[in-house]
Coordinates of C-alpha atoms and ligand atoms in Angstrom, one line a residue:
M1451 CA -13.7 -60.4 -45.2
K1452 CA -10.7 -62.6 -44.4
I1453 CA -10.7 -64.6 -41.3
I1454 CA -7.0 -65.0 -40.2
K1455 CA -5.9 -67.2 -37.4
T1456 CA -2.1 -67.0 -37.5
I1457 CA 0.4 -64.1 -37.0
N1458 CA 2.3 -65.1 -40.1
E1459 CA -0.8 -64.8 -42.4
L1460 CA -1.8 -61.5 -40.8
R1461 CA 1.7 -60.1 -41.5
Q1462 CA 1.6 -61.3 -45.1
W1463 CA -1.8 -59.6 -45.6
R1464 CA -0.6 -56.4 -43.8
K1465 CA 2.2 -56.0 -46.4
T1466 CA -0.5 -55.6 -49.1
V1467 CA -2.3 -52.6 -47.5
D1468 CA -1.3 -49.2 -46.2
S1469 CA -4.0 -47.7 -44.1
V1470 CA -5.3 -49.8 -41.2
A1471 CA -7.6 -49.0 -38.2
F1472 CA -7.8 -51.6 -35.5
V1473 CA -10.5 -52.6 -33.0
P1474 CA -9.3 -55.1 -30.4
T1475 CA -12.1 -57.1 -28.8
M1476 CA -12.8 -60.3 -26.8
G1477 CA -15.7 -61.2 -29.1
N1478 CA -19.4 -61.7 -28.3
L1479 CA -19.9 -58.6 -30.3
H1480 CA -22.8 -56.2 -29.6
A1481 CA -23.9 -52.7 -30.8
G1482 CA -21.1 -51.1 -28.7
H1483 CA -18.4 -53.0 -30.6
L1484 CA -20.1 -52.2 -33.9
A1485 CA -19.9 -48.5 -33.0
L1486 CA -16.1 -48.9 -32.6
V1487 CA -16.0 -50.5 -36.0
R1488 CA -18.0 -47.6 -37.5
E1489 CA -15.6 -45.1 -35.9
A1490 CA -12.6 -47.1 -37.2
H1491 CA -13.9 -46.8 -40.8
Q1492 CA -13.7 -43.0 -40.4
H1493 CA -9.9 -43.2 -40.0
A1494 CA -8.6 -45.8 -42.4
E1495 CA -9.3 -47.7 -45.6
N1496 CA -9.0 -51.1 -43.9
V1497 CA -10.5 -52.1 -40.6
V1498 CA -9.0 -55.1 -38.7
V1499 CA -10.9 -56.5 -35.7
S1500 CA -9.3 -59.0 -33.3
V1501 CA -11.3 -61.5 -31.3
F1502 CA -9.3 -63.1 -28.6
V1503 CA -10.3 -63.9 -25.0
N1504 CA -7.0 -63.0 -23.3
P1505 CA -6.3 -65.4 -20.4
L1506 CA -3.6 -63.0 -19.1
Q1507 CA -6.2 -60.4 -18.0
F1508 CA -8.5 -62.8 -16.0
G1509 CA -7.7 -63.4 -12.4
Q1510 CA -8.3 -66.6 -10.4
G1511 CA -12.0 -67.2 -9.9
E1512 CA -13.0 -64.8 -12.7
D1513 CA -15.0 -65.8 -15.8
F1514 CA -12.3 -66.8 -18.3
A1515 CA -13.8 -70.3 -18.9
A1516 CA -17.4 -69.0 -19.0
Y1517 CA -16.7 -66.0 -21.1
P1518 CA -19.0 -66.2 -24.2
R1519 CA -17.2 -67.4 -27.3
T1520 CA -19.4 -66.7 -30.4
L1521 CA -16.9 -66.5 -33.3
Q1522 CA -19.4 -67.5 -36.0
A1523 CA -22.0 -64.9 -35.1
D1524 CA -19.2 -62.3 -34.6
A1525 CA -17.8 -63.0 -38.1
E1526 CA -21.2 -62.5 -39.6
K1527 CA -21.6 -59.1 -37.9
L1528 CA -18.1 -58.0 -38.9
Q1529 CA -18.7 -59.1 -42.5
N1530 CA -21.8 -56.9 -42.6
A1531 CA -19.9 -54.0 -41.0
G1532 CA -17.4 -54.0 -43.9
V1533 CA -14.4 -55.2 -41.9
A1534 CA -11.4 -56.3 -44.0
V1535 CA -9.9 -58.8 -41.6
L1536 CA -11.1 -60.7 -38.5
F1537 CA -8.0 -61.8 -36.6
A1538 CA -8.9 -64.7 -34.4
P1539 CA -5.8 -66.4 -33.0
D1540 CA -6.0 -69.2 -30.5
D1541 CA -4.2 -69.1 -27.1
K1542 CA -1.2 -71.1 -28.5
E1543 CA -0.7 -68.7 -31.3
L1544 CA -0.4 -65.6 -29.0
Y1545 CA 1.2 -67.4 -26.1
P1546 CA 3.3 -70.2 -27.4
N1547 CA 5.2 -70.4 -24.2
T1548 CA 3.4 -71.7 -21.1
T1549 CA 4.2 -68.5 -19.3
Q1550 CA 4.5 -64.9 -20.6
A1551 CA 7.8 -63.9 -19.2
F1552 CA 7.8 -60.3 -20.6
N1553 CA 4.9 -58.2 -19.7
V1554 CA 4.0 -54.5 -20.0
E1555 CA 3.9 -53.1 -16.5
P1556 CA 1.5 -50.1 -16.3
S1557 CA 1.9 -47.3 -13.8
A1558 CA 0.6 -47.4 -10.3
L1559 CA -2.9 -46.7 -11.7
Q1560 CA -3.1 -50.4 -12.4
N1561 CA -3.6 -51.0 -8.6
E1562 CA -6.5 -48.6 -8.2
L1563 CA -10.2 -48.7 -9.0
E1564 CA -10.6 -51.9 -11.2
G1565 CA -7.0 -52.9 -10.4
K1566 CA -7.7 -53.0 -6.7
F1567 CA -10.4 -55.7 -7.3
R1568 CA -8.7 -57.4 -10.3
P1569 CA -4.9 -57.6 -9.5
G1570 CA -2.8 -58.1 -12.6
H1571 CA -5.7 -57.3 -14.9
F1572 CA -4.2 -54.2 -16.5
R1573 CA -0.8 -55.9 -16.9
G1574 CA -2.6 -58.6 -18.9
V1575 CA -4.5 -56.0 -21.0
A1576 CA -1.5 -53.8 -21.8
T1577 CA 0.6 -56.9 -22.7
V1578 CA -1.9 -58.3 -25.1
V1579 CA -2.7 -55.0 -26.6
L1580 CA 0.9 -54.2 -27.3
K1581 CA 1.3 -57.7 -28.8
L1582 CA -1.7 -57.1 -31.0
F1583 CA -0.4 -53.6 -32.0
N1584 CA 2.9 -55.2 -33.0
I1585 CA 1.2 -57.8 -35.1
V1586 CA -1.5 -55.6 -36.8
E1587 CA 0.6 -52.4 -37.0
P1588 CA -2.4 -50.1 -37.4
Q1589 CA -2.1 -46.3 -37.6
I1590 CA -5.1 -45.9 -35.3
A1591 CA -6.9 -48.1 -32.7
C1592 CA -10.4 -47.5 -31.2
F1593 CA -11.2 -48.2 -27.6
G1594 CA -14.6 -47.8 -25.8
K1595 CA -15.0 -45.3 -23.0
K1596 CA -17.0 -47.9 -21.0
D1597 CA -13.6 -49.4 -19.9
F1598 CA -12.3 -45.9 -19.1
Q1599 CA -9.4 -47.0 -16.9
Q1600 CA -8.3 -49.4 -19.7
L1601 CA -8.4 -46.5 -22.2
V1602 CA -6.2 -44.4 -19.9
V1603 CA -3.8 -47.3 -19.3
I1604 CA -3.5 -47.8 -23.1
Q1605 CA -3.1 -44.0 -23.7
Q1606 CA -0.3 -43.9 -21.1
M1607 CA 1.3 -47.0 -22.7
V1608 CA 1.5 -45.6 -26.2
A1609 CA 2.7 -42.2 -24.9
E1610 CA 5.5 -43.6 -22.6
L1611 CA 6.6 -46.4 -24.9
N1612 CA 6.5 -44.2 -28.0
V1613 CA 4.1 -46.5 -29.8
N1614 CA 3.2 -44.7 -33.0
I1615 CA -0.6 -45.4 -33.0
N1616 CA -3.3 -42.9 -32.5
I1617 CA -5.8 -44.0 -29.8
V1618 CA -9.4 -43.0 -30.6
P1619 CA -11.8 -43.1 -27.6
V1620 CA -15.4 -44.0 -28.5
D1621 CA -18.5 -43.2 -26.4
T1622 CA -20.2 -45.9 -24.4
G1623 CA -23.2 -47.6 -26.2
R1624 CA -26.3 -47.8 -24.0
A1625 CA -29.6 -49.6 -24.1
D1626 CA -32.7 -47.4 -24.1
D1627 CA -33.0 -47.6 -20.3
G1628 CA -29.4 -46.4 -19.9
L1629 CA -27.6 -49.7 -19.2
A1630 CA -24.1 -49.6 -20.7
L1631 CA -23.7 -52.3 -23.4
S1632 CA -21.4 -55.2 -22.3
S1633 CA -20.9 -58.8 -23.2
R1634 CA -21.2 -59.5 -19.4
N1635 CA -24.9 -58.2 -19.5
G1636 CA -25.7 -61.7 -20.8
Y1637 CA -25.0 -63.0 -17.3
L1638 CA -27.9 -61.0 -15.8
T1639 CA -31.2 -62.8 -15.0
E1640 CA -34.4 -61.2 -16.2
T1641 CA -35.0 -59.5 -12.8
E1642 CA -31.4 -58.3 -12.6
R1643 CA -31.6 -56.9 -16.1
Q1644 CA -34.6 -54.8 -15.0
Q1645 CA -32.6 -53.5 -12.0
A1646 CA -29.3 -53.0 -13.8
P1647 CA -29.9 -49.4 -15.1
Q1648 CA -29.9 -48.3 -11.4
L1649 CA -26.0 -48.1 -11.6
Y1650 CA -26.1 -45.5 -14.4
A1651 CA -29.0 -43.6 -12.7
V1652 CA -26.9 -43.3 -9.5
L1653 CA -23.9 -41.9 -11.5
C1654 CA -26.2 -39.5 -13.4
N1655 CA -27.6 -38.3 -10.1
M1656 CA -24.1 -37.6 -8.8
K1657 CA -23.3 -35.7 -12.0
D1658 CA -26.3 -33.5 -11.3
E1659 CA -25.2 -32.8 -7.8
L1660 CA -21.7 -31.9 -9.0
Q1661 CA -23.2 -29.6 -11.6
K1662 CA -25.3 -27.9 -8.9
G1663 CA -22.1 -27.1 -7.1
R1664 CA -21.4 -29.8 -4.6
R1665 CA -17.7 -30.6 -4.1
D1666 CA -17.9 -32.9 -1.1
F1667 CA -16.6 -35.8 -3.2
S1668 CA -16.2 -38.4 -0.4
Q1669 CA -19.7 -37.8 0.9
L1670 CA -21.2 -38.0 -2.6
E1671 CA -19.3 -41.2 -3.2
Q1672 CA -20.4 -42.7 0.1
Q1673 CA -24.1 -41.7 -0.5
A1674 CA -24.0 -43.4 -3.9
V1675 CA -22.5 -46.6 -2.4
E1676 CA -25.2 -46.7 0.3
K1677 CA -27.9 -46.1 -2.3
L1678 CA -26.7 -48.9 -4.5
N1679 CA -26.2 -51.3 -1.5
N1680 CA -29.7 -50.4 -0.2
Q1681 CA -31.1 -51.4 -3.6
G1682 CA -29.4 -54.9 -3.3
W1683 CA -26.1 -54.2 -5.1
Q1684 CA -22.7 -55.1 -3.6
T1685 CA -20.7 -52.1 -4.5
D1686 CA -16.9 -52.3 -5.0
Y1687 CA -16.3 -48.6 -5.6
V1688 CA -17.9 -45.4 -6.7
E1689 CA -15.2 -42.7 -7.2
I1690 CA -14.9 -39.2 -8.6
R1691 CA -11.6 -38.8 -10.4
R1692 CA -9.8 -36.3 -12.6
R1693 CA -10.6 -37.4 -16.2
S1694 CA -7.2 -37.0 -17.9
D1695 CA -5.2 -39.3 -15.7
L1696 CA -7.7 -40.7 -13.2
A1697 CA -5.9 -39.0 -10.3
H1698 CA -8.0 -38.3 -7.2
A1699 CA -10.2 -35.2 -8.0
R1700 CA -9.6 -31.9 -6.3
P1701 CA -12.3 -29.3 -5.8
D1702 CA -10.9 -27.0 -8.5
D1703 CA -10.6 -29.8 -11.2
N1704 CA -13.3 -29.2 -13.8
Q1705 CA -13.0 -32.3 -16.1
L1706 CA -14.1 -35.1 -13.9
I1707 CA -15.3 -38.7 -14.3
I1708 CA -17.3 -40.8 -11.9
L1709 CA -16.4 -44.5 -12.1
A1710 CA -18.2 -47.4 -10.5
A1711 CA -18.2 -51.1 -10.2
A1712 CA -20.8 -53.2 -8.4
K1713 CA -22.2 -56.7 -8.3
L1714 CA -25.8 -57.4 -8.9
G1715 CA -26.2 -61.1 -7.8
K1716 CA -23.2 -62.8 -9.5
P1717 CA -22.6 -60.5 -12.4
R1718 CA -20.3 -57.5 -11.8
L1719 CA -21.0 -54.4 -13.8
I1720 CA -18.8 -51.3 -14.4
D1721 CA -19.9 -47.9 -15.7
N1722 CA -18.8 -44.3 -15.7
V1723 CA -20.1 -40.8 -16.4
E1724 CA -18.0 -37.9 -17.5
V1725 CA -18.6 -34.5 -15.9
D1726 CA -17.6 -31.2 -17.4
L1727 CA -17.7 -28.3 -14.8
S1728 CA -16.0 -25.6 -16.9
Ligands
PAF2481 O1 -11.7 -54.4 -23.9 C1 -11.5 -55.6 -24.2 O2 -12.3 -56.2 -24.8 C2 -10.2 -56.2 -23.9 O3 -9.7 -55.8 -22.6 C3 -9.1 -56.0 -25.0 C4 -8.8 -54.5 -25.1 C5 -9.6 -56.6 -26.3 C6 -7.8 -56.7 -24.6 O4 -8.0 -58.0 -24.4

């Protein structure tokens, strides 16, 4: 596996191969990322993984400085996973100017759900992903469904800007007790880690209620928020949305998704559960 740190070197390597699948990450790789790499191998001869903690997508007071940077351990995992290139640029390489003047402006969806609590986050994500796409020039790119809103923003970006890359969604990796795998799980204390699967359990319970026929979405959402808050969480949102575009769900929609974000102590976790009512 090559470890490449500059855009120039990546472009030189890219000229030597045809078929490339891409997995963008912020590093601190876990089994969920490795599932993305396995999926990428199904689609192309060469898999490129980027590791870059993107300052543009972190707001003030968020964990940019504290975000775990574990490049050496990441490189070992990627080498074992048969990756052709690990692209690990530094901040200056991707953002040589002090400000990023040109940005990708996602649709109004960027201000809902996660975007309501993380202003500017999806502009930062879309901008770095388009930059990485322009550098790596893959035919396909894999994105985890755990960050479902991010997946939809990227799908909308490639559709509306005619980016010729096939976006492949990959199911969320989970621990045995249901907790969605995330680099941020490392922030949980031992007690919080025990409690953390409650978020997924509450979403699964809502899914059961929907499958039994309930369509009182607001009440279901409110009950879930109360349940989490009574268990000691500080819930930012629990919302039932239409899966294809994350519009507000209507009672006759049958492909739904329940999305949630909540804090357990300091760490903030997100998760979602897909619901098929057809
Ligand atoms: O999902 C992530 O890890 C990041 O948002 C991404 C897609 C690598 C962009 O920085």
